[in-house]
Coordinates of C-alpha atoms in Angstrom, one line a residue:
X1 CA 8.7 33.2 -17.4
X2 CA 5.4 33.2 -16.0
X3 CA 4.4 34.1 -12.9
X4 CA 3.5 31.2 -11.3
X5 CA 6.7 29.5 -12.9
X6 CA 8.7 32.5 -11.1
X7 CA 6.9 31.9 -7.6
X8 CA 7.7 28.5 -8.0
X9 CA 11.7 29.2 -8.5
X10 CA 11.2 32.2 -5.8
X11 CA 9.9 29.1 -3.4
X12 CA 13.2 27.2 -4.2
X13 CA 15.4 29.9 -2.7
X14 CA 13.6 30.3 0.4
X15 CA 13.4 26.8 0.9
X16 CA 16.5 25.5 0.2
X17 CA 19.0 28.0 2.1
X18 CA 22.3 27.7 1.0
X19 CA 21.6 26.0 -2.3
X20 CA 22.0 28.6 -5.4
X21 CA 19.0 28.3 -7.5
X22 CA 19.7 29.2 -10.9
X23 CA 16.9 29.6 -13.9
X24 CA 16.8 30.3 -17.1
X25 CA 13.8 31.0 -19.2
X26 CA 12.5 27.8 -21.7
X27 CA 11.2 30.9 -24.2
X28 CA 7.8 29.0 -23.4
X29 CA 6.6 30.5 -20.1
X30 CA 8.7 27.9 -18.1
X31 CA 11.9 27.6 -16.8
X32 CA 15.0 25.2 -16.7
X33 CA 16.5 24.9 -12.7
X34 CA 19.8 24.0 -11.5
X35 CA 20.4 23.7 -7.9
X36 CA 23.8 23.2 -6.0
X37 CA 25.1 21.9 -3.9
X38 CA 22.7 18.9 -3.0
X39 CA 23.7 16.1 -0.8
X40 CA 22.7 13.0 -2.4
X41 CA 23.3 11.2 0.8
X42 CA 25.3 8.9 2.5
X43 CA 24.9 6.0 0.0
X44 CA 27.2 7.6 -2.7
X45 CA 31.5 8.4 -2.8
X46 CA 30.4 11.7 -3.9
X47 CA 28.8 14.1 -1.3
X48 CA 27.5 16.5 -3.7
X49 CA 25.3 16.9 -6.6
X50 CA 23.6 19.5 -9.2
X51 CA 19.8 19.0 -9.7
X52 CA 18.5 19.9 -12.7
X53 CA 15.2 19.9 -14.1
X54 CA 12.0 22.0 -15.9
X55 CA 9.6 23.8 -14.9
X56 CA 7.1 23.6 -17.8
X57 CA 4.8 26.7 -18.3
X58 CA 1.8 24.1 -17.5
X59 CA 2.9 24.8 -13.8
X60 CA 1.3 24.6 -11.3
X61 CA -0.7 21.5 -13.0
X62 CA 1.9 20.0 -14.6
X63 CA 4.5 17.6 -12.7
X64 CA 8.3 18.6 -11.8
X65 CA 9.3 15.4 -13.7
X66 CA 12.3 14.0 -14.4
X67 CA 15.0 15.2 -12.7
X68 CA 18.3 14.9 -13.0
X69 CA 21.9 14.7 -11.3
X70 CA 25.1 14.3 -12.5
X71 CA 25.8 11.6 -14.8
X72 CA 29.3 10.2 -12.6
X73 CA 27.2 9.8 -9.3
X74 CA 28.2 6.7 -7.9
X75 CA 27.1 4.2 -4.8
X76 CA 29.5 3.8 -1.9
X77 CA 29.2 0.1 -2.0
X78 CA 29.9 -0.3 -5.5
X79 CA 26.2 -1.7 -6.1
X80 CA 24.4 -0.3 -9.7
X81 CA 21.5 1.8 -9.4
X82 CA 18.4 0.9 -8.5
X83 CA 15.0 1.2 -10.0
X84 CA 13.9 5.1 -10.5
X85 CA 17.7 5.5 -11.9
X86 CA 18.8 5.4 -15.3
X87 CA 21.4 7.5 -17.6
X88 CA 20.2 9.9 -19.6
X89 CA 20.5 13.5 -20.8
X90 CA 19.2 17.1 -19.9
X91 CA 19.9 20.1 -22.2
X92 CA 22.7 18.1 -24.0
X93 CA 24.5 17.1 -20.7
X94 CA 24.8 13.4 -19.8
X95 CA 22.9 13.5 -16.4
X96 CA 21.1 10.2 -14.3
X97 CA 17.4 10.6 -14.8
X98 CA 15.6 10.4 -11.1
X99 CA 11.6 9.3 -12.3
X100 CA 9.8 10.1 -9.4
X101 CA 6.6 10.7 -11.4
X102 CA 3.7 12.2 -9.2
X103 CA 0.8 10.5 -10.4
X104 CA -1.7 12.1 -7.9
X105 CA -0.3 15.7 -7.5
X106 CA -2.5 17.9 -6.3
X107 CA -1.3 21.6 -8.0
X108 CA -2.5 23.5 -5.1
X109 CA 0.0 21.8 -2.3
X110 CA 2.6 19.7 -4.6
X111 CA 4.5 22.5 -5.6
X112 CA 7.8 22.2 -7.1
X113 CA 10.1 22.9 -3.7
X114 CA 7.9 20.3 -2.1
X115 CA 9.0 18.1 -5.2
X116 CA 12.0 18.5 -5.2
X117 CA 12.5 17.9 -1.4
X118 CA 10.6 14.4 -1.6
X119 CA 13.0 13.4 -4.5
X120 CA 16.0 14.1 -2.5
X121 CA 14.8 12.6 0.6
X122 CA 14.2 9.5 -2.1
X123 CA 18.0 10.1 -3.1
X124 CA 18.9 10.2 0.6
X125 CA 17.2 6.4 1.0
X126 CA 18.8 4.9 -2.1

């Protein structure tokens, strides 16, 4: 992992207390996270998610993008997804894909903590 990938996962544990940040290395330089619990919010039956996604060895000027959560994530009110949402796959595992694509990132203050707190405030408003 390199070392600005391993800051970035170092970041995720301090800033998300009580989540277990996990990593493994991609063999590229970059890394593949998984954090949980999350809370996805009040809006689904089930009140607690992985998040999984890739840290690419591009960091700090590449985008955390996608993300993902798991596949059986469901809405409260029985309503489908919306936009931003779709079924997919991560690492072989059937996950829901969260784009939140940051088109105008800039690498020196979008880091991936701050990335991953925007999505899940996103999740939160779903």
């Amino acid at each position: 992992m390199n070392p600005e990938v391993d800051a970035a996962v170092a970041e995720l544990r301090m800033k998300f207390p009580g989540v277990e940040v996990t990593s493994q290395e991609d063999g590229d330089g970059g890394a593949i996270v998984t954090m949980f619990p999350i809370d996805p919010g009040p809006s689904y039956d089930q009140r607690e998610t992985w998040l999984k996604f890739a840290i690419s060895c591009q960091y700090p000027y590449s985008d955390v993008y996608p993300l993902f959560v798991r596949v059986d994530l469901s809405r409260s009110d029985g309503s489908n997804h919306g936009p931003g949402i779709a079924v997919g796959s991560f690492q072989g595992e059937s996950a829901l894909q969260l784009s939140r694509r940051s088109n105008r990132r800039d690498p020196a203050l979008d880091t991936a903590a701050r990335k991953v707190a925007r999505v899940i405030t996103w999740l939160h408003a779903q």
